[in-house]
Amino acid sequence: MPCFLPIPADHPFPIQNLPYGVFSAREKGPRVGVAIGDYVLDLSVLSEAGLLPSYGVFAEPSLNAFIASGRDFWNEVRATLQYLLDEETTTLSGNRRLRTRALIPVQELTMHLPVAVGDYTDFYSSKQHAINVGTMFRDKNNPLLPNWLHLPVAYHGRASSLVVSGAPIRRPRGQTKRPEAATPGFGPSLELDFELEIGYFVGQGNTLGEPISVTDAQQHLFGLVLVNDWSARDLQRWEYVPLGPFLAKNFSTSISPWVVPMAALQPFRVAGPKQDPPPLPYLSDGQDCAYDIALEIKLQTAAMANAYTISRTNFKEMYWSMNQQLAHHTVTGCNLRPGDLLASGTLSGAEKNSYGSLLELAWGGKEPLELPNGERRSFLEDGDTVILTGYAQGDGYRIGLGEVRGTIVSAPS
Amino acid sequence: MPCFLPIPADHPFPIQNLPYGVFSAREKGPRVGVAIGDYVLDLSVLSEAGLLPSYGVFAEPSLNAFIASGRDFWNEVRATLQYLLDEETTTLSGNRRLRTRALIPVQELTMHLPVAVGDYTDFYSSKQHAINVGTMFRDKNNPLLPNWLHLPVAYHGRASSLVVSGAPIRRPRGQTKRPEAATPGFGPSLELDFELEIGYFVGQGNTLGEPISVTDAQQHLFGLVLVNDWSARDLQRWEYVPLGPFLAKNFSTSISPWVVPMAALQPFRVAGPKQDPPPLPYLSDGQDCAYDIALEIKLQTAAMANAYTISRTNFKEMYWSMNQQLAHHTVTGCNLRPGDLLASGTLSGAEKNSYGSLLELAWGGKEPLELPNGERRSFLEDGDTVILTGYAQGDGYRIGLGEVRGTIVSAPS
């Protein structure tokens, strides 16, 4: 199904992708669009023109109403868009006035947070990440805590401070205690870090008291984004016992603006890592439920002309699948709502150059990361920009997640 | 300022209180009301009649729009309501038709969750509770973790599963591991517990990146409710390392339906506990910032004719004040939004009969609670009803928080 717009084979947003986002442009406020090549297709315009149903859903400043409309509606919209963008369809391509109104070049866009997130949950589902953290901070001979291989550990995150790619990240201040100090102190975090994660939005939710089974879980997913779970390691170390991370994570979490629908990712389903011991029945899932998505972390300091790739890994290595995460999250009866965000936790591959945080890449400051211009990093400095990207490689096309980027700005004085 | 309705001196809802809630009655959907004696005053009716401004705010199914309208508006509404309810004012009392429409007996009401909560944060701010838990599970000679006296420990809770008083509490199922077992198992929680807490709603929020100072914090509070943070202790023990409680708390959290405005509680401000060591400057607050509110826990098993008081304590004993909690929460720049809910954590007094959870009252099952009919409880059983109540005692009147109640129903089969 070639698109009537020319789109290179390595472009993140071909006709097979069609990720949803919320943008403003041309002096009109936030509304729903789909990325196609270097354009956004304004769904509110298509709907107004009678080419898509339910105008109200696309004129909204978030995807929530669209997500809540359900899977049949998503499928109908996606099929209609692929038809309209096909090179053999002239409805849009042959209507110059409509085309000019509906297709807006990316340079003209301001992107917004795509979803108004009710609750945000962050998992801890990369085995290598858990091993790395356990090795550094607990016991290198026994790095995984006893529960880790039996359930997908998670915590509730902060929804209010989710921001869209490009938002500046202000270095947080907070309370920390240096190991050698007798008492805690207060000041800007000196151990600011990123975390490479994949996030996914819940489509259909569940009623309080009615769990989602692991076999049904896939039907409850809407789509994926990249997540940078910025973390202040020094705040985290001091505050996190016994109730988990709080201020160390709640100052900002960045997500990519384009939500890639699960429908676009079905060709990339693969078997996940072998699970040993086998999980309890409520977490046991015979399906191929991992996704082959290549991920990359780039860093650009204020002194560098270009961003430099510091890590590459793959989403398919995540130990606990999204299906298992959803089933576990709801097994008590906890209700998920359309638009809730769940994230993977830091995704670290097996090799050092595939780790998902600077904490791991620089091994807690013991092996600072060497950058090509001679700079070194144990943690992020003001002016550093972190860019996370990812894509699934198809036969002659890519399903890209786009990118999530953020630049560190200095702490308030 | 006597009210034209007769209200006994020990009634929770006199004219000095005027708590806000969301109710439905008389075949009309959810809207905003104020409790006065054994009636609710329908603010949408008063507003429609031109006696209150901003009809839209009161016809809403949550208090969010009212809360977001700001302190000046709350003050104006409160003053108007106290005027209209005064025995010397005949606007309402003398207008039989309006009075019948606007004052609805409590027996006719269905109460709803008063606020659509964006984010819910739970603190851990009772020193005795932290000492009790530390003594039982860690080290009786050194029960407080090193950070506890330096900062108000907290975690992000689950907003979607907040429910209003009266909602049944379904016993959750989940993964647990008995100390003697080699591997974890799955089934209904066998250690279901309650937690007595006070919750408070944020009024005016803050912009991401701009902390609220401890001295300004009081201006950001809207009002208080009672909170029962239901907890599955066996799930919690197995899952909580290293990221804190997750499923153990997310199956339901109950709150009382009436939000008592801070304005009604100003006469009850008192000095909080002495803090030693003194907190860091960003947490240092010279104000009297504790509130003298008597709290009570009642338990009624299926076999009991009446509820029995199992604990009494006071909110003024909370170690970290609401001001300090707000300042700490936002010191990194984390943004709070109008209607966000923050809660105290389990409130336990110094004596055994003042503890705030069954875990503590029955000392982890070692000293089961003896009930007057001969029953014993280490944890909650199906059919048990827990009722939390509280009030501030004024001179000839009470500011009551009403109650939050919930009955345990059996786990899904």
Tab-separated table of C-alpha atoms in Angstrom, chain A residues 117-124 138 145-148 150-163 170-175 182-186 208-209 211 235-236 238-252 280 282-283 328-337 340 412, chain B residues 117-124 138 145-148 150-163 170-175 182-186 208-209 211 235-236 238-252 280 282-283 328-337 340 412:
chain	number	residue	atom	x	y	z
A	117	VAL	CA	-3.239	10.361	31.842
A	118	GLY	CA	-5.373	9.314	34.809
A	119	ASP	CA	-2.840	7.032	36.471
A	120	TYR	CA	0.741	6.271	35.505
A	121	THR	CA	2.395	3.018	36.584
A	122	ASP	CA	6.051	2.209	36.108
A	123	PHE	CA	7.282	-1.388	36.046
A	124	TYR	CA	10.789	-2.740	36.639
A	138	ARG	CA	23.131	-4.781	47.183
A	145	LEU	CA	15.529	-9.664	45.153
A	146	PRO	CA	13.524	-12.847	45.929
A	147	ASN	CA	10.280	-11.596	44.350
A	148	TRP	CA	11.740	-10.408	41.045
A	150	HIS	CA	7.990	-14.333	40.369
A	151	LEU	CA	6.117	-11.099	39.636
A	152	PRO	CA	6.506	-7.897	37.617
A	153	VAL	CA	7.565	-5.411	40.298
A	154	ALA	CA	6.070	-1.943	39.817
A	155	TYR	CA	5.192	1.291	41.560
A	156	HIS	CA	2.681	4.051	40.994
A	157	GLY	CA	4.219	7.091	39.312
A	158	ARG	CA	3.183	10.723	39.097
A	159	ALA	CA	0.769	11.594	36.287
A	160	SER	CA	0.713	15.399	36.696
A	161	SER	CA	4.365	15.880	35.736
A	162	LEU	CA	4.276	13.906	32.475
A	163	VAL	CA	5.582	16.212	29.752
A	170	ARG	CA	14.735	21.465	35.307
A	171	ARG	CA	17.304	19.894	37.597
A	172	PRO	CA	15.408	19.216	40.828
A	173	ARG	CA	16.520	20.291	44.271
A	174	GLY	CA	15.930	18.042	47.196
A	175	GLN	CA	17.188	16.370	50.320
A	182	ALA	CA	26.376	12.785	59.538
A	183	THR	CA	23.181	14.596	58.529
A	184	PRO	CA	21.302	15.213	55.290
A	185	GLY	CA	21.683	18.340	53.196
A	186	PHE	CA	19.622	20.215	50.640
A	208	LEU	CA	-13.077	-2.152	39.730
A	209	GLY	CA	-13.057	-5.696	41.110
A	211	PRO	CA	-9.268	-8.369	36.759
A	235	LEU	CA	17.432	11.851	46.182
A	236	GLN	CA	16.277	8.297	45.439
A	238	TRP	CA	18.011	8.635	50.637
A	239	GLU	CA	14.220	8.657	50.351
A	240	TYR	CA	13.284	5.270	48.911
A	241	VAL	CA	13.053	3.065	52.002
A	242	PRO	CA	10.562	1.661	52.751
A	243	LEU	CA	7.921	3.007	50.346
A	244	GLY	CA	9.835	3.361	47.068
A	245	PRO	CA	10.870	6.281	44.846
A	246	PHE	CA	8.888	9.499	45.273
A	247	LEU	CA	10.578	12.873	44.693
A	248	ALA	CA	13.403	11.179	42.774
A	249	LYS	CA	10.981	10.571	39.906
A	250	ASN	CA	8.126	13.039	40.172
A	251	PHE	CA	9.747	16.234	38.844
A	252	SER	CA	9.180	15.259	35.170
A	280	LEU	CA	2.159	-18.719	38.307
A	282	TYR	CA	-2.382	-16.015	36.375
A	283	LEU	CA	0.802	-14.733	34.681
A	328	HIS	CA	-0.649	-8.520	37.442
A	329	HIS	CA	-1.721	-4.886	37.830
A	330	THR	CA	-5.406	-5.801	37.793
A	331	VAL	CA	-5.340	-9.177	39.571
A	332	THR	CA	-6.436	-7.551	42.842
A	333	GLY	CA	-9.325	-5.911	41.019
A	334	CYS	CA	-7.511	-2.590	40.475
A	335	ASN	CA	-9.257	-0.744	37.662
A	336	LEU	CA	-7.446	0.676	34.651
A	337	ARG	CA	-9.056	3.482	32.690
A	340	ASP	CA	-3.796	5.183	31.698
A	412	PRO	CA	16.185	27.135	40.513
B	117	VAL	CA	-8.666	12.998	41.792
B	118	GLY	CA	-5.788	13.541	39.371
B	119	ASP	CA	-3.016	12.173	41.570
B	120	TYR	CA	-3.202	10.602	45.008
B	121	THR	CA	-0.190	10.649	47.332
B	122	ASP	CA	0.020	8.813	50.616
B	123	PHE	CA	2.437	9.888	53.343
B	124	TYR	CA	3.795	7.912	56.295
B	138	ARG	CA	12.868	-4.753	61.373
B	145	LEU	CA	14.752	4.067	59.196
B	146	PRO	CA	17.493	6.742	58.968
B	147	ASN	CA	15.495	9.090	56.717
B	148	TRP	CA	12.268	9.107	58.732
B	150	HIS	CA	14.461	14.109	58.282
B	151	LEU	CA	11.719	14.043	55.658
B	152	PRO	CA	8.052	13.082	55.293
B	153	VAL	CA	8.296	9.701	53.554
B	154	ALA	CA	5.572	9.139	50.957
B	155	TYR	CA	4.617	7.158	47.881
B	156	HIS	CA	2.321	7.704	44.943
B	157	GLY	CA	-0.980	5.876	45.351
B	158	ARG	CA	-3.635	4.766	42.878
B	159	ALA	CA	-6.282	7.372	41.993
B	160	SER	CA	-8.591	5.193	39.862
B	161	SER	CA	-9.627	2.930	42.727
B	162	LEU	CA	-10.644	5.650	45.184
B	163	VAL	CA	-14.202	4.904	46.270
B	170	ARG	CA	-13.783	-6.931	47.688
B	171	ARG	CA	-11.040	-9.012	49.272
B	172	PRO	CA	-8.213	-8.975	46.714
B	173	ARG	CA	-6.467	-12.028	45.363
B	174	GLY	CA	-2.790	-11.899	44.677
B	175	GLN	CA	0.633	-13.420	44.968
B	182	ALA	CA	9.784	-22.434	49.094
B	183	THR	CA	7.822	-20.709	46.354
B	184	PRO	CA	5.045	-18.116	46.199
B	185	GLY	CA	1.378	-18.971	45.897
B	186	PHE	CA	-1.764	-17.279	44.664
B	208	LEU	CA	5.661	22.430	37.171
B	209	GLY	CA	9.082	23.595	38.308
B	211	PRO	CA	7.750	24.595	44.460
B	235	LEU	CA	0.719	-9.136	49.330
B	236	GLN	CA	2.614	-6.105	50.612
B	238	TRP	CA	6.165	-10.062	49.268
B	239	GLU	CA	5.945	-7.321	46.639
B	240	TYR	CA	7.220	-4.161	48.315
B	241	VAL	CA	10.975	-4.383	47.816
B	242	PRO	CA	12.492	-2.310	46.349
B	243	LEU	CA	9.825	-0.004	44.885
B	244	GLY	CA	7.206	0.140	47.634
B	245	PRO	CA	3.582	-1.004	47.980
B	246	PHE	CA	1.681	-1.563	44.738
B	247	LEU	CA	-1.061	-4.217	44.553
B	248	ALA	CA	-1.283	-4.305	48.351
B	249	LYS	CA	-2.951	-0.887	48.248
B	250	ASN	CA	-4.451	-0.372	44.805
B	251	PHE	CA	-7.606	-2.502	45.010
B	252	SER	CA	-9.604	0.230	46.820
B	280	LEU	CA	15.982	21.458	57.204
B	282	TYR	CA	12.732	24.103	53.459
B	283	LEU	CA	10.608	22.088	55.926
B	328	HIS	CA	8.351	18.417	50.471
B	329	HIS	CA	6.140	17.041	47.695
B	330	THR	CA	6.743	20.071	45.488
B	331	VAL	CA	10.355	20.937	46.376
B	332	THR	CA	11.613	19.177	43.236
B	333	GLY	CA	9.162	21.204	41.167
B	334	CYS	CA	6.500	18.480	41.093
B	335	ASN	CA	3.178	20.094	40.226
B	336	LEU	CA	0.019	19.605	42.247
B	337	ARG	CA	-3.344	20.203	40.591
B	340	ASP	CA	-5.213	16.188	44.038
B	412	PRO	CA	-13.875	-13.541	43.460
